[in-house]
mmCIF file of C-alpha atoms in Angstrom:
data_model
loop_
_atom_site.group_PDB
_atom_site.id
_atom_site.type_symbol
_atom_site.label_atom_id
_atom_site.label_comp_id
_atom_site.label_asym_id
_atom_site.label_seq_id
_atom_site.Cartn_x
_atom_site.Cartn_y
_atom_site.Cartn_z
ATOM 1 C CA TYR A 1 -5.513 30.608 -21.615
ATOM 2 C CA SER A 2 -4.740 32.268 -18.474
ATOM 3 C CA TYR A 3 -2.454 31.066 -15.634
ATOM 4 C CA ILE A 4 -2.562 31.662 -12.079
ATOM 5 C CA THR A 5 -0.351 30.765 -9.517
ATOM 6 C CA SER A 6 -1.108 29.716 -5.946
ATOM 7 C CA LEU A 7 1.265 28.391 -3.466
ATOM 8 C CA SER A 8 4.064 27.830 -6.106
ATOM 9 C CA THR A 9 1.442 25.820 -8.556
ATOM 10 C CA ILE A 10 0.884 27.087 -11.703
ATOM 11 C CA HIS A 11 -2.883 25.975 -13.070
ATOM 12 C CA GLN A 12 -3.711 26.494 -16.647
ATOM 13 C CA TYR A 13 -7.662 26.660 -17.361
ATOM 14 C CA PRO A 14 -9.215 28.155 -20.673
ATOM 15 C CA ILE A 15 -11.141 31.300 -20.467
ATOM 16 C CA ASP A 16 -14.698 31.047 -21.099
ATOM 17 C CA ILE A 17 -15.632 34.284 -22.422
ATOM 18 C CA THR A 18 -19.557 33.656 -22.122
ATOM 19 C CA ASP A 19 -18.881 34.167 -18.403
ATOM 20 C CA HIS A 20 -17.660 37.762 -18.909
ATOM 21 C CA ILE A 21 -20.220 39.133 -21.253
ATOM 22 C CA ALA A 22 -23.050 41.389 -19.509
ATOM 23 C CA ILE A 23 -26.432 39.904 -20.869
ATOM 24 C CA MET A 24 -28.967 42.418 -21.437
ATOM 25 C CA PRO A 25 -32.714 42.011 -20.141
ATOM 26 C CA ILE A 26 -34.134 43.798 -22.978
ATOM 27 C CA SER A 27 -34.146 42.993 -26.516
ATOM 28 C CA GLU A 28 -32.046 44.544 -29.144
ATOM 29 C CA LYS A 29 -34.757 46.745 -30.640
ATOM 30 C CA ALA A 30 -35.816 48.035 -26.956
ATOM 31 C CA GLN A 31 -31.951 48.762 -26.961
ATOM 32 C CA ARG A 32 -32.104 50.941 -29.882
ATOM 33 C CA ALA A 33 -35.337 52.701 -28.949
ATOM 34 C CA TRP A 34 -33.515 53.188 -25.550
ATOM 35 C CA LYS A 35 -30.568 54.724 -27.376
ATOM 36 C CA ALA A 36 -32.731 56.759 -29.582
ATOM 37 C CA GLY A 37 -34.824 58.177 -26.733
ATOM 38 C CA THR A 38 -31.603 59.034 -24.896
ATOM 39 C CA ALA A 39 -30.254 60.900 -27.903
ATOM 40 C CA VAL A 40 -33.148 63.101 -28.598
ATOM 41 C CA ILE A 41 -33.430 63.848 -24.468
ATOM 42 C CA THR A 42 -29.822 64.860 -24.774
ATOM 43 C CA ALA A 43 -30.124 66.925 -27.499
ATOM 44 C CA TRP A 44 -33.442 68.744 -26.272
ATOM 45 C CA THR A 45 -31.708 69.569 -23.175
ATOM 46 C CA ALA A 46 -28.497 70.959 -24.783
ATOM 47 C CA PHE A 47 -31.103 72.976 -27.089
ATOM 48 C CA TYR A 48 -33.034 74.324 -24.226
ATOM 49 C CA GLY A 49 -29.802 75.145 -22.164
ATOM 50 C CA LEU A 50 -28.506 77.030 -24.868
ATOM 51 C CA PHE A 51 -31.472 79.112 -26.186
ATOM 52 C CA TYR A 52 -34.156 79.147 -23.401
ATOM 53 C CA ILE A 53 -32.522 79.310 -20.108
ATOM 54 C CA ASP A 54 -32.348 82.298 -18.276
ATOM 55 C CA TYR A 55 -28.909 82.796 -16.451
ATOM 56 C CA GLY A 56 -29.648 86.308 -14.848
ATOM 57 C CA PRO A 57 -29.250 89.822 -15.957
ATOM 58 C CA HIS A 58 -25.416 89.745 -16.611
ATOM 59 C CA GLU A 59 -23.692 89.056 -19.687
ATOM 60 C CA HIS A 60 -22.818 85.132 -19.854
ATOM 61 C CA CYS A 61 -21.241 83.183 -22.778
ATOM 62 C CA PHE A 62 -24.800 82.318 -24.288
ATOM 63 C CA SER A 63 -25.931 86.084 -24.389
ATOM 64 C CA ASP A 64 -25.007 86.599 -27.895
ATOM 65 C CA VAL A 65 -26.325 83.181 -29.192
ATOM 66 C CA GLN A 66 -29.452 83.798 -27.429
ATOM 67 C CA ARG A 67 -30.104 87.276 -28.676
ATOM 68 C CA TRP A 68 -29.519 85.920 -32.177
ATOM 69 C CA TYR A 69 -31.960 83.118 -31.830
ATOM 70 C CA ARG A 70 -34.782 85.359 -30.274
ATOM 71 C CA ARG A 71 -33.989 87.761 -33.263
ATOM 72 C CA LYS A 72 -34.640 84.740 -35.814
ATOM 73 C CA ILE A 73 -37.701 83.522 -33.869
ATOM 74 C CA ASP A 74 -39.167 87.103 -33.906
ATOM 75 C CA GLY A 75 -38.545 87.493 -37.451
ATOM 76 C CA MET A 76 -40.183 84.035 -38.415
ATOM 77 C CA LEU A 77 -43.183 85.249 -36.492
ATOM 78 C CA GLY A 78 -43.458 88.488 -37.745
ATOM 79 C CA ILE A 79 -42.492 90.606 -35.137
ATOM 80 C CA ASP A 80 -40.564 93.835 -35.707
ATOM 81 C CA ASP A 81 -38.616 95.532 -32.710
ATOM 82 C CA LYS A 82 -39.794 99.287 -33.584
ATOM 83 C CA ALA A 83 -43.436 97.889 -33.710
ATOM 84 C CA LEU A 84 -43.171 96.050 -30.664
ATOM 85 C CA LYS A 85 -41.710 98.802 -28.872
ATOM 86 C CA LYS A 86 -44.375 101.215 -30.226
ATOM 87 C CA ARG A 87 -47.222 98.991 -28.899
ATOM 88 C CA ILE A 88 -45.699 98.392 -25.579
ATOM 89 C CA ALA A 89 -45.409 102.345 -25.305
ATOM 90 C CA ARG A 90 -49.156 102.549 -26.294
ATOM 91 C CA ASP A 91 -50.219 99.886 -23.918
ATOM 92 C CA ASP A 92 -48.243 101.566 -20.896
ATOM 93 C CA GLY A 93 -49.733 104.875 -21.875
ATOM 94 C CA GLU A 94 -53.448 103.349 -21.934
ATOM 95 C CA ARG A 95 -52.630 101.744 -18.421
ATOM 96 C CA ARG A 96 -51.629 105.214 -17.013
ATOM 97 C CA ASN A 97 -54.596 106.974 -18.762
ATOM 98 C CA PRO A 98 -57.625 104.754 -18.736
ATOM 99 C CA THR A 99 -60.282 105.702 -21.125
ATOM 100 C CA THR A 100 -62.721 102.938 -20.538
ATOM 101 C CA ASP A 101 -64.211 101.138 -17.610
ATOM 102 C CA GLY A 102 -63.019 97.800 -19.337
ATOM 103 C CA ILE A 103 -66.581 97.261 -20.898
ATOM 104 C CA GLY A 104 -65.863 99.634 -23.700
ATOM 105 C CA GLU A 105 -67.902 102.458 -22.386
ATOM 106 C CA GLU A 106 -65.895 105.878 -21.565
ATOM 107 C CA GLN A 107 -65.826 107.007 -18.218
#
């Protein structure tokens, strides 16, 4: 029971708990799906923010983690740093000294 005083009069009335419970307009199954979807979106946002967002050229708190992650992904894909640097140097050299006209015939 709860008591309310008004103008020196005490009124006693029972609290009806159903008046204070929020009624959800969607079913329990839909609520579970909503919560699961929210958890997945939150996890994906954290993952993307940690490993993929470019925070600029300066060092930041995620720099080491991002370098580690990129090395792991490169290793899974079979990308070797030395081979990649060699290929970039070769591609840069071909752009500076073209030997073909783009069709396959030498100029």
